Tab-separated table of C-alpha atoms and ligand atoms in Angstrom:
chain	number	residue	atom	x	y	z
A	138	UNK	CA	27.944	12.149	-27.560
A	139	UNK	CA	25.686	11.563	-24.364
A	140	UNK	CA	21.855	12.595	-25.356
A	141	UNK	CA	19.510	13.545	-22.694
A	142	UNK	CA	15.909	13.988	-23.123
A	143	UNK	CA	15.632	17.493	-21.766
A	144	UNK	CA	11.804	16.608	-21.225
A	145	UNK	CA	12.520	13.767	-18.640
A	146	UNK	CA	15.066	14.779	-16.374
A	147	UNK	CA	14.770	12.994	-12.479
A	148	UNK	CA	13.090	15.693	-10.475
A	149	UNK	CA	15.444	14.295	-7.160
A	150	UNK	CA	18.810	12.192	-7.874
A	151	UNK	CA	19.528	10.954	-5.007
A	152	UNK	CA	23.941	9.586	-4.525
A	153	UNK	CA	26.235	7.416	-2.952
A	154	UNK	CA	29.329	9.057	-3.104
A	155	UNK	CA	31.545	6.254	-2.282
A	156	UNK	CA	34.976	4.827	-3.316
A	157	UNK	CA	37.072	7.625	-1.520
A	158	UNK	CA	39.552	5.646	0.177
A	159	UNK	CA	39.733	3.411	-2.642
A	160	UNK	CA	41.084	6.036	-5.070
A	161	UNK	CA	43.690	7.206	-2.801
A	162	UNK	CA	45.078	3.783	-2.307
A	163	UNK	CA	45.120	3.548	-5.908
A	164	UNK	CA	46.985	7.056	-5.450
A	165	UNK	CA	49.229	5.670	-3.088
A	166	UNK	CA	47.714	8.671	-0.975
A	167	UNK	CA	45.960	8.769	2.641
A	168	UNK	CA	42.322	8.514	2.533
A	169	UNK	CA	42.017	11.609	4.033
A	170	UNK	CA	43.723	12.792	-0.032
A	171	UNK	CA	40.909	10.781	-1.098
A	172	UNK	CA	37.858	12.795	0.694
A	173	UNK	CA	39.646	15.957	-0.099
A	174	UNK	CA	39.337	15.062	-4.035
A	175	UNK	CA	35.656	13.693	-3.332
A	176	UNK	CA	34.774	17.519	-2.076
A	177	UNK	CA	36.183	18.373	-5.819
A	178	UNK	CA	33.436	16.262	-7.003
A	179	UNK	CA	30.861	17.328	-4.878
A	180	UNK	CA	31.257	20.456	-6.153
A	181	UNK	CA	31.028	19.819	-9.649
A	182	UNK	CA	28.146	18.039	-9.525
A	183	UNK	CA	26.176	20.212	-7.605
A	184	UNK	CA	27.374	22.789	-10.596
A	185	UNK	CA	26.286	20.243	-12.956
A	186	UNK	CA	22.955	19.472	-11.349
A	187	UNK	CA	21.801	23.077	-10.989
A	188	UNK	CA	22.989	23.621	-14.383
A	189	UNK	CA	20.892	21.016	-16.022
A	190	UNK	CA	17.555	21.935	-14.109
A	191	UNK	CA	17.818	19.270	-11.663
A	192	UNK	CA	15.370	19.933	-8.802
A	193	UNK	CA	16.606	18.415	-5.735
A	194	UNK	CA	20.154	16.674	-5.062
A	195	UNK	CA	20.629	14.400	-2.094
A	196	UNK	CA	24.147	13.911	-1.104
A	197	UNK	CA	25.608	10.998	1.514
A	198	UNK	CA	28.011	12.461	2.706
A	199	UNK	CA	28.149	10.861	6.177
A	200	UNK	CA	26.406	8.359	7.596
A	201	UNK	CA	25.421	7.525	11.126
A	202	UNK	CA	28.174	4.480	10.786
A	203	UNK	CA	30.795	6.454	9.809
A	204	UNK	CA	31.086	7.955	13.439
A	205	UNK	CA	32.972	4.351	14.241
A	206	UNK	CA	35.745	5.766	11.487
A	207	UNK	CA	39.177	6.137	13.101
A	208	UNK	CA	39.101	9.489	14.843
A	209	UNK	CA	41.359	11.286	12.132
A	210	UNK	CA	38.962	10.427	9.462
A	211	UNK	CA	35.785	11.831	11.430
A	212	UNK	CA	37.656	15.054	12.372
A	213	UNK	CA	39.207	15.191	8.859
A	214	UNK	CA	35.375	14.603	7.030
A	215	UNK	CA	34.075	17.562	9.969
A	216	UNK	CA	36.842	19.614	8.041
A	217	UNK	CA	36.304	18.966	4.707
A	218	UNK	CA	32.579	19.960	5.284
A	219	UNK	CA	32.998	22.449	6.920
A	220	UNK	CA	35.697	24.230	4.918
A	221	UNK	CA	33.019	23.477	1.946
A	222	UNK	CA	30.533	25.394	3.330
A	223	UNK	CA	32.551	28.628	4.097
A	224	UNK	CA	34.224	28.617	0.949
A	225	UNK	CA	30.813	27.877	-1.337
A	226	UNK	CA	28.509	29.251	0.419
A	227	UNK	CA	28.514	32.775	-1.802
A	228	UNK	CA	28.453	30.147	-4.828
A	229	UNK	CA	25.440	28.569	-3.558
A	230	UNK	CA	24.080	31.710	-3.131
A	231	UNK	CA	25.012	33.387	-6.560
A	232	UNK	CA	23.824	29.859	-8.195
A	233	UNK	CA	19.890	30.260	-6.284
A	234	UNK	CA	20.650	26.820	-3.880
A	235	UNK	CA	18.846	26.358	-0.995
A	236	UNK	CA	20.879	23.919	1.431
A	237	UNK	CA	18.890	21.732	3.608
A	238	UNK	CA	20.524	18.635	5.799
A	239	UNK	CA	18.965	15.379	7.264
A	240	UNK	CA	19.915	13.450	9.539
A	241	UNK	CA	21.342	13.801	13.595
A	242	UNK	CA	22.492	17.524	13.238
A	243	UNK	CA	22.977	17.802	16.902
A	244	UNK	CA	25.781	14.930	16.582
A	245	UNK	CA	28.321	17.498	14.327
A	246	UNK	CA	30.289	19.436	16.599
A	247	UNK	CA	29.606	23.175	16.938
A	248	UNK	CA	31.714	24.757	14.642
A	249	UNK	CA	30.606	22.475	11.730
A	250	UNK	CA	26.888	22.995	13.058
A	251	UNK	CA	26.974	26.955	13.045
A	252	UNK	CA	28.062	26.994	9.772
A	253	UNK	CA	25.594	24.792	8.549
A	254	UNK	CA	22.692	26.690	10.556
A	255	UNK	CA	24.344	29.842	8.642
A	256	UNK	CA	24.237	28.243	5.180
A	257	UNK	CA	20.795	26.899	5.901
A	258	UNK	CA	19.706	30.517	6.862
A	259	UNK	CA	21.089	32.906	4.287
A	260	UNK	CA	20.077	29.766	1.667
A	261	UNK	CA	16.142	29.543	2.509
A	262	UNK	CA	14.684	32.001	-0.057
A	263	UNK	CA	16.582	30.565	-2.938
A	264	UNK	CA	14.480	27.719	-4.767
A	265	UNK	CA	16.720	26.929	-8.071
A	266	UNK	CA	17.824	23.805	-6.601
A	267	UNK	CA	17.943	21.980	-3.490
A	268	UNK	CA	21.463	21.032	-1.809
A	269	UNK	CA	19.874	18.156	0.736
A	270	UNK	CA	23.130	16.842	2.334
A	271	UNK	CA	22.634	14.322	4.524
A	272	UNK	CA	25.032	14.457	7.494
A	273	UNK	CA	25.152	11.619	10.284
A	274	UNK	CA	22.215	9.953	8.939
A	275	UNK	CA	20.785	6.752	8.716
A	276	UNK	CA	17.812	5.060	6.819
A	277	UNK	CA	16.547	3.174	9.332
A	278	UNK	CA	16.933	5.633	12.605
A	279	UNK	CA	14.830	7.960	9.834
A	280	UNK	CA	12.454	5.546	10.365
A	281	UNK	CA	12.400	4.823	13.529
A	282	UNK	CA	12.610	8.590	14.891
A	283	UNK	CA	9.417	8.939	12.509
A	284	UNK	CA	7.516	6.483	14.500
A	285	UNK	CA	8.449	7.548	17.791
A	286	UNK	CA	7.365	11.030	16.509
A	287	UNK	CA	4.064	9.778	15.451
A	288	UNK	CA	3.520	8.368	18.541
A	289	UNK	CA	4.282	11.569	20.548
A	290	UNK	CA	1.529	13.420	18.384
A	291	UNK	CA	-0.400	10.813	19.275
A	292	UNK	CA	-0.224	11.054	23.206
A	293	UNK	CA	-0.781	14.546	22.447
A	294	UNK	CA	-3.778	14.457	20.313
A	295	UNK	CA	-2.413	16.165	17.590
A	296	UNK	CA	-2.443	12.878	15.127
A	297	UNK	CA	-5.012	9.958	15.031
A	298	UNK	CA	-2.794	6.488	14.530
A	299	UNK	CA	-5.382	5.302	11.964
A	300	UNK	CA	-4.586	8.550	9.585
A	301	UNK	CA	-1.068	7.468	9.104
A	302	UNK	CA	-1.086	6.211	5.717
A	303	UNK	CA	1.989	5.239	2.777
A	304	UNK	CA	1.048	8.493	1.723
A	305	UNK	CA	1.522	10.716	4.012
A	306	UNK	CA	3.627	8.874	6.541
A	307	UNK	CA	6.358	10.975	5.059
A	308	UNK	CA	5.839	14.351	6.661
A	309	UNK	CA	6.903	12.328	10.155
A	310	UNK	CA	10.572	11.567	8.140
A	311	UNK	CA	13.791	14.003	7.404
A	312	UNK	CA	12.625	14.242	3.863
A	313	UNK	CA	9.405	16.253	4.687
A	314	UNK	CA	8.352	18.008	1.610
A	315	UNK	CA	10.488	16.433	-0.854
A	316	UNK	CA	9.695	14.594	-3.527
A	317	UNK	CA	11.210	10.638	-3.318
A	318	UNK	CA	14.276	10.321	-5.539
A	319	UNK	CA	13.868	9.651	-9.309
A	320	UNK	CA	17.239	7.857	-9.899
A	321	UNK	CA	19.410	7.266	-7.121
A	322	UNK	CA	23.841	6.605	-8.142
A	323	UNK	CA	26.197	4.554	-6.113
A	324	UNK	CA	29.593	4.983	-7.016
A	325	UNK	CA	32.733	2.914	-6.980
A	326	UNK	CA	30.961	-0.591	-7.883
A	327	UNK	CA	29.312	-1.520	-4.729
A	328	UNK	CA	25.796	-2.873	-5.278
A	329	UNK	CA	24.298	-1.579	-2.174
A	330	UNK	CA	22.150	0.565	-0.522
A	331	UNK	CA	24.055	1.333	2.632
A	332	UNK	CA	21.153	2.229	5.297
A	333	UNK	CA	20.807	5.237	3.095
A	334	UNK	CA	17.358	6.762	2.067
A	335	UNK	CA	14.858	3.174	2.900
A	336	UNK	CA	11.562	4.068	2.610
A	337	UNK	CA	11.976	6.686	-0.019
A	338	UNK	CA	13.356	4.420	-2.638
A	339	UNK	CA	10.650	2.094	-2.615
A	340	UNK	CA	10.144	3.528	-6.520
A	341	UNK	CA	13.616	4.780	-7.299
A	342	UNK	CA	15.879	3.735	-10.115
A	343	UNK	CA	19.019	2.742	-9.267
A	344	UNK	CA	22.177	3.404	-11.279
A	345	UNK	CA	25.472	1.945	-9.946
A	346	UNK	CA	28.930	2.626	-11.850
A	347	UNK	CA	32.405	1.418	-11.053
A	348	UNK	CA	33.979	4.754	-11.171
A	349	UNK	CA	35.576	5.864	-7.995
A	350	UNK	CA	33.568	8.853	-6.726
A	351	UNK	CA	36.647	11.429	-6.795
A	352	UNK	CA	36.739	10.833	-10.860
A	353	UNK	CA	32.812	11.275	-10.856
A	354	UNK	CA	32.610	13.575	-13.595
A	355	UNK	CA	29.642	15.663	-15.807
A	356	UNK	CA	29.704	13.373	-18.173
A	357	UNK	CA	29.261	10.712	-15.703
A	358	UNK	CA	26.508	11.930	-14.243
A	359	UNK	CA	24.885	12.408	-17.768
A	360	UNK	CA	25.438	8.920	-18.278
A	361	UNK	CA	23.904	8.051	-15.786
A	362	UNK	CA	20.671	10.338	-16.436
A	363	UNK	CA	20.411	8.628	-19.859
A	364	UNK	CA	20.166	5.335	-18.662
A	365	UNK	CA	17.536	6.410	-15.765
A	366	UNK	CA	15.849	7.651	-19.473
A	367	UNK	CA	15.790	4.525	-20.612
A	368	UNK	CA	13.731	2.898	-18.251
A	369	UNK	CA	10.252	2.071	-17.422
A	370	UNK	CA	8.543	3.355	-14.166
A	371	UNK	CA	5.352	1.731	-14.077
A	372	UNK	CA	4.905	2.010	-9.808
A	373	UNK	CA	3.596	-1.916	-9.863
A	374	UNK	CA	1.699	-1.539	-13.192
A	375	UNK	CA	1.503	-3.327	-16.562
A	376	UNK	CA	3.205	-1.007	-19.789
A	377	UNK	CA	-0.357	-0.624	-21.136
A	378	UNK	CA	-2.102	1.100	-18.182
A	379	UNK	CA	0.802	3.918	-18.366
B	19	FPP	C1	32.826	7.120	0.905
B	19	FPP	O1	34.137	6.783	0.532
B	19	FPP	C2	32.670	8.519	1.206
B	19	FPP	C3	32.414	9.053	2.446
B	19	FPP	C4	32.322	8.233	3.662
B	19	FPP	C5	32.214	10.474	2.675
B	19	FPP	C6	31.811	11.335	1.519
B	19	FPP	C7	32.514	12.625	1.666
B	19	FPP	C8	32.938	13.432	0.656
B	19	FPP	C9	32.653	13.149	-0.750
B	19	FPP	C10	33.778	14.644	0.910
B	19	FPP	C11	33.188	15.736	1.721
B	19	FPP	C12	31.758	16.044	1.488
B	19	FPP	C13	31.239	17.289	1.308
B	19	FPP	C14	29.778	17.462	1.211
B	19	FPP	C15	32.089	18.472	1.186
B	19	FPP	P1	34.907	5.689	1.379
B	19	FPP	O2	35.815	6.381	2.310
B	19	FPP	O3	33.937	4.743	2.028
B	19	FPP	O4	35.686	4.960	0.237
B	19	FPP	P2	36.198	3.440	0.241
B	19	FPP	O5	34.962	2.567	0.321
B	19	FPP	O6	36.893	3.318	-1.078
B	19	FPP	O7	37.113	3.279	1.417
């Protein structure tokens, strides 16, 4: 029986859906199988996530490296996403999630890109949940295009360099307006972070489990909430000052 504190859920969780490719081999499937099944996944735990209360939801589901895939896999990932979006976008809807992206939009090509705009339009109002799926991104060009934005306001004069602070240094990054992630998963036993969400994390816990992310289940992701339960977040102070 998995217990959650219904009191302390992670505002933002924050995944790594990896291990793919490795479950289809497993299979004896192509990898392209493998994605296909991850979509399943994706699909339950956004169900599972709005379900529970969760607030925000931040999905990798392709990263800035995964361009340099073969060329079957890339089209085959375009497809996957973008047949997810047609077919859920009335569930979104019925289920009150907003979808929002990060990451090099322009880069998708303009099929997948309309129907994202599409989603992202007839999705605004609803504010159960947020679906943040982050699509050709990368931590560190986050970064980076945040800097070089900062320093166009700053030709401009519509920012002063020495008001940039930790603080608010995140309104120049994809994430605007979102809370950093509480608890962020990585599936399929890698311990890494991938060039996925970098300056956000500074305070996140991190949950990593060897299950392959097509066989990521509820009750996985409950697990996984438990243990984020579990710990202490004391942001760089002592037990006794919390
Ligand atoms: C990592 O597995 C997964 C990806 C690169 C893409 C994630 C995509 C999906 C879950 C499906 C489509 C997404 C949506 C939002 C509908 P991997 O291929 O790196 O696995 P491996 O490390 O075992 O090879």
């Amino acid at each position: 029986m998995i217990k959650i504190d219904w009191n302390n859920l992670p505002q933002h969780i924050a995944i790594i859906m990896d291990g793919n490719g490795r479950w289809a081999k497993k299979h004896t499937i192509g990898r392209v199988r493998g994605h296909k099944k991850g979509a399943l996944a994706v699909k339950t735990t956004v169900r599972t996530c709005r379900e529970i209360g969760i607030k925000y939801l931040t999905l990798f589901a392709f990263s800035i490296e995964n361009w340099g895939r073969p060329a079957e896999e890339v089209e085959a990932l375009m497809f996957l996403l973008e047949e997810y979006l047609t077919k859920e976008i009335s569930n979104l809807q019925k289920q009150g999630i907003k979808l929002t992206t990060i990451g090099e939009i322009d880069r998708l090509n303009p099929s997948v890109k309309e129907k994202l705009l599409q989603a992202k339009e007839s999705t605004v109002k609803n504010d159960k949940m947020i679906l943040n799926l982050a699509l050709s991104y990368g931590g560190r060009d986050d970064i980076i295009y945040a800097v070089k934005k900062i320093i166009q306001d700053n030709n401009n004069g519509k920012v002063d360099i020495n008001e940039i602070n930790r603080n608010n240094f995140n309104r120049y990054l994809y994430t605007c307006g979102m809370p950093d992630p509480d608890l962020l998963i990585r599936t399929s036993g890698e311990y890494r972070i991938s060039n996925f969400l970098l300056w956000q994390i500074a305070y996140t816990e991190l949950y990593f489990t060897k299950v392959l992310w097509p066989d990521f289940t509820k009750d996985d992701l409950l697990r996984a909430i438990v243990s984020y339960q579990k710990r202490e977040r004391r942001f760089g102070l002592t037990s006794e000052q919390l």
